[in-house]
């Protein structure tokens, strides 16, 4: 086990709704990254939070937003859900940024289905 | 532009056979990192190895070995004497050293099935 926990594990939402996914990072880690993994594809980087601030973003629209809390846990919020948002959402925690010698530990993911 | 290609979509081998998973990457940077992750059916990505662009030394860890060749932009992964527990999707990934954040570009993955 990596020590990174995500909740919920599965979720079904209706198109147009909003969803919040949660991630508790590994103890001692101050950086959280979120990835979207569509079925049969590799994960795609959504954004990263470092010490409560967004530190980088991939090619995702503004309706994908996030937060990081003082204890370094994080939330991913998606507004106006679309069918194509159905995917496995993975959270990864690591210590520091730009210091790529740190290893990222992934959670087990949240499987989101939009109907 | 950064890109990771894993040409093998699915591979099936019989237990105890050796298998090599191919990975080819593209980057303009001279400083970058390469990774391999394993994703079992449970969904969690399991870190296997990280290699930086200045270290072309091949590595062996138990039944796993990695062959990094900058000349061909390849970072191949070999499993020796495969076991059923090796069945999973394997991802090769790239992270560039000069970005201010640890954006990791993943390949599409290779699904490995080890048949008993």
PDB file of N, CA and C in Angstrom, chain A residues 6-53:
ATOM      1  N   UNK A   6      -8.025   7.480  -1.794  1.00  0.00           N
ATOM      2  CA  UNK A   6      -8.972   8.275  -2.566  1.00  0.00           C
ATOM      3  C   UNK A   6     -10.395   7.835  -2.225  1.00  0.00           C
ATOM      4  N   UNK A   7     -11.281   8.820  -2.241  1.00  0.00           N
ATOM      5  CA  UNK A   7     -12.691   8.507  -2.000  1.00  0.00           C
ATOM      6  C   UNK A   7     -13.577   9.364  -2.880  1.00  0.00           C
ATOM      7  N   UNK A   8     -14.717   8.836  -3.288  1.00  0.00           N
ATOM      8  CA  UNK A   8     -15.117   7.433  -3.146  1.00  0.00           C
ATOM      9  C   UNK A   8     -14.370   6.558  -4.158  1.00  0.00           C
ATOM     10  N   UNK A   9     -14.566   5.265  -4.098  1.00  0.00           N
ATOM     11  CA  UNK A   9     -13.912   4.376  -5.054  1.00  0.00           C
ATOM     12  C   UNK A   9     -14.701   4.309  -6.356  1.00  0.00           C
ATOM     13  N   UNK A  10     -16.012   4.400  -6.250  1.00  0.00           N
ATOM     14  CA  UNK A  10     -16.872   4.407  -7.434  1.00  0.00           C
ATOM     15  C   UNK A  10     -17.942   5.470  -7.265  1.00  0.00           C
ATOM     16  N   UNK A  11     -18.367   6.029  -8.398  1.00  0.00           N
ATOM     17  CA  UNK A  11     -19.352   7.103  -8.358  1.00  0.00           C
ATOM     18  C   UNK A  11     -20.099   7.145  -9.679  1.00  0.00           C
ATOM     19  N   UNK A  12     -21.405   7.302  -9.599  1.00  0.00           N
ATOM     20  CA  UNK A  12     -22.203   7.480 -10.810  1.00  0.00           C
ATOM     21  C   UNK A  12     -22.910   8.823 -10.717  1.00  0.00           C
ATOM     22  N   UNK A  13     -22.746   9.629 -11.761  1.00  0.00           N
ATOM     23  CA  UNK A  13     -23.360  10.961 -11.802  1.00  0.00           C
ATOM     24  C   UNK A  13     -24.098  11.133 -13.120  1.00  0.00           C
ATOM     25  N   UNK A  14     -24.994  12.104 -13.118  1.00  0.00           N
ATOM     26  CA  UNK A  14     -25.760  12.425 -14.320  1.00  0.00           C
ATOM     27  C   UNK A  14     -25.112  13.591 -15.046  1.00  0.00           C
ATOM     28  N   UNK A  15     -25.183  13.568 -16.343  1.00  0.00           N
ATOM     29  CA  UNK A  15     -24.645  14.668 -17.156  1.00  0.00           C
ATOM     30  C   UNK A  15     -25.167  16.006 -16.659  1.00  0.00           C
ATOM     31  N   UNK A  16     -24.255  16.980 -16.529  1.00  0.00           N
ATOM     32  CA  UNK A  16     -24.626  18.307 -16.060  1.00  0.00           C
ATOM     33  C   UNK A  16     -24.410  18.511 -14.562  1.00  0.00           C
ATOM     34  N   UNK A  17     -24.293  17.417 -13.833  1.00  0.00           N
ATOM     35  CA  UNK A  17     -24.067  17.537 -12.395  1.00  0.00           C
ATOM     36  C   UNK A  17     -22.623  17.915 -12.090  1.00  0.00           C
ATOM     37  N   UNK A  18     -22.368  18.147 -10.811  1.00  0.00           N
ATOM     38  CA  UNK A  18     -21.036  18.470 -10.328  1.00  0.00           C
ATOM     39  C   UNK A  18     -20.559  17.325  -9.436  1.00  0.00           C
ATOM     40  N   UNK A  19     -19.242  17.132  -9.382  1.00  0.00           N
ATOM     41  CA  UNK A  19     -18.702  16.052  -8.556  1.00  0.00           C
ATOM     42  C   UNK A  19     -17.424  16.522  -7.854  1.00  0.00           C
ATOM     43  N   UNK A  20     -17.220  16.002  -6.647  1.00  0.00           N
ATOM     44  CA  UNK A  20     -15.994  16.271  -5.897  1.00  0.00           C
ATOM     45  C   UNK A  20     -15.336  14.962  -5.529  1.00  0.00           C
ATOM     46  N   UNK A  21     -14.082  14.819  -5.896  1.00  0.00           N
ATOM     47  CA  UNK A  21     -13.300  13.639  -5.567  1.00  0.00           C
ATOM     48  C   UNK A  21     -12.229  14.041  -4.560  1.00  0.00           C
ATOM     49  N   UNK A  22     -11.896  13.124  -3.653  1.00  0.00           N
ATOM     50  CA  UNK A  22     -10.980  13.461  -2.570  1.00  0.00           C
ATOM     51  C   UNK A  22      -9.752  12.566  -2.550  1.00  0.00           C
ATOM     52  N   UNK A  23      -8.662  13.140  -2.051  1.00  0.00           N
ATOM     53  CA  UNK A  23      -7.402  12.407  -2.009  1.00  0.00           C
ATOM     54  C   UNK A  23      -6.657  12.791  -0.732  1.00  0.00           C
ATOM     55  N   UNK A  24      -6.238  11.793   0.010  1.00  0.00           N
ATOM     56  CA  UNK A  24      -5.374  12.025   1.165  1.00  0.00           C
ATOM     57  C   UNK A  24      -3.971  11.586   0.796  1.00  0.00           C
ATOM     58  N   UNK A  25      -3.045  12.515   0.863  1.00  0.00           N
ATOM     59  CA  UNK A  25      -1.694  12.209   0.413  1.00  0.00           C
ATOM     60  C   UNK A  25      -0.926  11.436   1.475  1.00  0.00           C
ATOM     61  N   UNK A  26       0.178  10.871   1.040  1.00  0.00           N
ATOM     62  CA  UNK A  26       1.024  10.119   1.953  1.00  0.00           C
ATOM     63  C   UNK A  26       1.659  11.078   2.967  1.00  0.00           C
ATOM     64  N   UNK A  27       1.828  10.585   4.168  1.00  0.00           N
ATOM     65  CA  UNK A  27       2.423  11.398   5.222  1.00  0.00           C
ATOM     66  C   UNK A  27       3.779  11.955   4.794  1.00  0.00           C
ATOM     67  N   UNK A  28       3.950  13.268   4.992  1.00  0.00           N
ATOM     68  CA  UNK A  28       5.213  13.901   4.632  1.00  0.00           C
ATOM     69  C   UNK A  28       5.264  14.450   3.219  1.00  0.00           C
ATOM     70  N   UNK A  29       4.227  14.158   2.413  1.00  0.00           N
ATOM     71  CA  UNK A  29       4.199  14.643   1.029  1.00  0.00           C
ATOM     72  C   UNK A  29       3.410  15.943   0.946  1.00  0.00           C
ATOM     73  N   UNK A  30       3.958  16.949   0.220  1.00  0.00           N
ATOM     74  CA  UNK A  30       3.282  18.241   0.125  1.00  0.00           C
ATOM     75  C   UNK A  30       2.787  18.544  -1.286  1.00  0.00           C
ATOM     76  N   UNK A  31       2.909  17.590  -2.173  1.00  0.00           N
ATOM     77  CA  UNK A  31       2.509  17.798  -3.572  1.00  0.00           C
ATOM     78  C   UNK A  31       1.508  16.732  -3.981  1.00  0.00           C
ATOM     79  N   UNK A  32       0.442  17.182  -4.604  1.00  0.00           N
ATOM     80  CA  UNK A  32      -0.570  16.249  -5.103  1.00  0.00           C
ATOM     81  C   UNK A  32      -0.834  16.537  -6.577  1.00  0.00           C
ATOM     82  N   UNK A  33      -0.833  15.493  -7.372  1.00  0.00           N
ATOM     83  CA  UNK A  33      -1.157  15.614  -8.791  1.00  0.00           C
ATOM     84  C   UNK A  33      -2.391  14.776  -9.084  1.00  0.00           C
ATOM     85  N   UNK A  34      -3.197  15.244 -10.024  1.00  0.00           N
ATOM     86  CA  UNK A  34      -4.397  14.520 -10.437  1.00  0.00           C
ATOM     87  C   UNK A  34      -4.274  14.124 -11.902  1.00  0.00           C
ATOM     88  N   UNK A  35      -4.732  12.911 -12.181  1.00  0.00           N
ATOM     89  CA  UNK A  35      -4.697  12.380 -13.537  1.00  0.00           C
ATOM     90  C   UNK A  35      -6.064  11.808 -13.899  1.00  0.00           C
ATOM     91  N   UNK A  36      -6.404  11.903 -15.183  1.00  0.00           N
ATOM     92  CA  UNK A  36      -7.614  11.261 -15.700  1.00  0.00           C
ATOM     93  C   UNK A  36      -7.189  10.112 -16.599  1.00  0.00           C
ATOM     94  N   UNK A  37      -7.746   8.947 -16.370  1.00  0.00           N
ATOM     95  CA  UNK A  37      -7.414   7.790 -17.193  1.00  0.00           C
ATOM     96  C   UNK A  37      -8.681   7.223 -17.816  1.00  0.00           C
ATOM     97  N   UNK A  38      -8.867   7.486 -19.090  1.00  0.00           N
ATOM     98  CA  UNK A  38      -9.998   6.919 -19.813  1.00  0.00           C
ATOM     99  C   UNK A  38      -9.737   5.436 -20.057  1.00  0.00           C
ATOM    100  N   UNK A  39     -10.789   4.703 -20.269  1.00  0.00           N
ATOM    101  CA  UNK A  39     -10.679   3.251 -20.439  1.00  0.00           C
ATOM    102  C   UNK A  39      -9.738   2.896 -21.590  1.00  0.00           C
ATOM    103  N   UNK A  40      -8.762   2.070 -21.322  1.00  0.00           N
ATOM    104  CA  UNK A  40      -7.844   1.607 -22.352  1.00  0.00           C
ATOM    105  C   UNK A  40      -6.756   2.591 -22.725  1.00  0.00           C
ATOM    106  N   UNK A  41      -6.622   3.661 -21.963  1.00  0.00           N
ATOM    107  CA  UNK A  41      -5.608   4.675 -22.269  1.00  0.00           C
ATOM    108  C   UNK A  41      -4.696   4.904 -21.071  1.00  0.00           C
ATOM    109  N   UNK A  42      -3.618   5.616 -21.314  1.00  0.00           N
ATOM    110  CA  UNK A  42      -2.734   5.998 -20.228  1.00  0.00           C
ATOM    111  C   UNK A  42      -3.286   7.201 -19.478  1.00  0.00           C
ATOM    112  N   UNK A  43      -2.865   7.398 -18.250  1.00  0.00           N
ATOM    113  CA  UNK A  43      -3.315   8.573 -17.485  1.00  0.00           C
ATOM    114  C   UNK A  43      -2.886   9.874 -18.151  1.00  0.00           C
ATOM    115  N   UNK A  44      -3.735  10.889 -18.017  1.00  0.00           N
ATOM    116  CA  UNK A  44      -3.418  12.219 -18.536  1.00  0.00           C
ATOM    117  C   UNK A  44      -3.397  13.216 -17.380  1.00  0.00           C
ATOM    118  N   UNK A  45      -2.359  14.042 -17.355  1.00  0.00           N
ATOM    119  CA  UNK A  45      -2.159  15.005 -16.278  1.00  0.00           C
ATOM    120  C   UNK A  45      -3.236  16.080 -16.323  1.00  0.00           C
ATOM    121  N   UNK A  46      -3.905  16.293 -15.167  1.00  0.00           N
ATOM    122  CA  UNK A  46      -4.909  17.352 -15.063  1.00  0.00           C
ATOM    123  C   UNK A  46      -4.280  18.599 -14.459  1.00  0.00           C
ATOM    124  N   UNK A  47      -3.798  18.487 -13.234  1.00  0.00           N
ATOM    125  CA  UNK A  47      -3.084  19.588 -12.584  1.00  0.00           C
ATOM    126  C   UNK A  47      -2.360  19.077 -11.354  1.00  0.00           C
ATOM    127  N   UNK A  48      -1.549  19.969 -10.792  1.00  0.00           N
ATOM    128  CA  UNK A  48      -0.776  19.636  -9.606  1.00  0.00           C
ATOM    129  C   UNK A  48      -0.917  20.764  -8.586  1.00  0.00           C
ATOM    130  N   UNK A  49      -0.958  20.390  -7.319  1.00  0.00           N
ATOM    131  CA  UNK A  49      -0.980  21.358  -6.233  1.00  0.00           C
ATOM    132  C   UNK A  49       0.240  21.168  -5.352  1.00  0.00           C
ATOM    133  N   UNK A  50       0.844  22.302  -5.028  1.00  0.00           N
ATOM    134  CA  UNK A  50       2.024  22.309  -4.161  1.00  0.00           C
ATOM    135  C   UNK A  50       1.790  23.349  -3.081  1.00  0.00           C
ATOM    136  N   UNK A  51       1.792  22.908  -1.858  1.00  0.00           N
ATOM    137  CA  UNK A  51       1.566  23.809  -0.720  1.00  0.00           C
ATOM    138  C   UNK A  51       0.353  24.693  -0.940  1.00  0.00           C
ATOM    139  N   UNK A  52      -0.728  24.088  -1.290  1.00  0.00           N
ATOM    140  CA  UNK A  52      -2.062  24.699  -1.390  1.00  0.00           C
ATOM    141  C   UNK A  52      -2.269  25.575  -2.621  1.00  0.00           C
ATOM    142  N   UNK A  53      -1.300  25.609  -3.535  1.00  0.00           N
ATOM    143  CA  UNK A  53      -1.486  26.412  -4.743  1.00  0.00           C
ATOM    144  C   UNK A  53      -1.327  25.548  -5.984  1.00  0.00           C
TER     145      UNK A  53
END
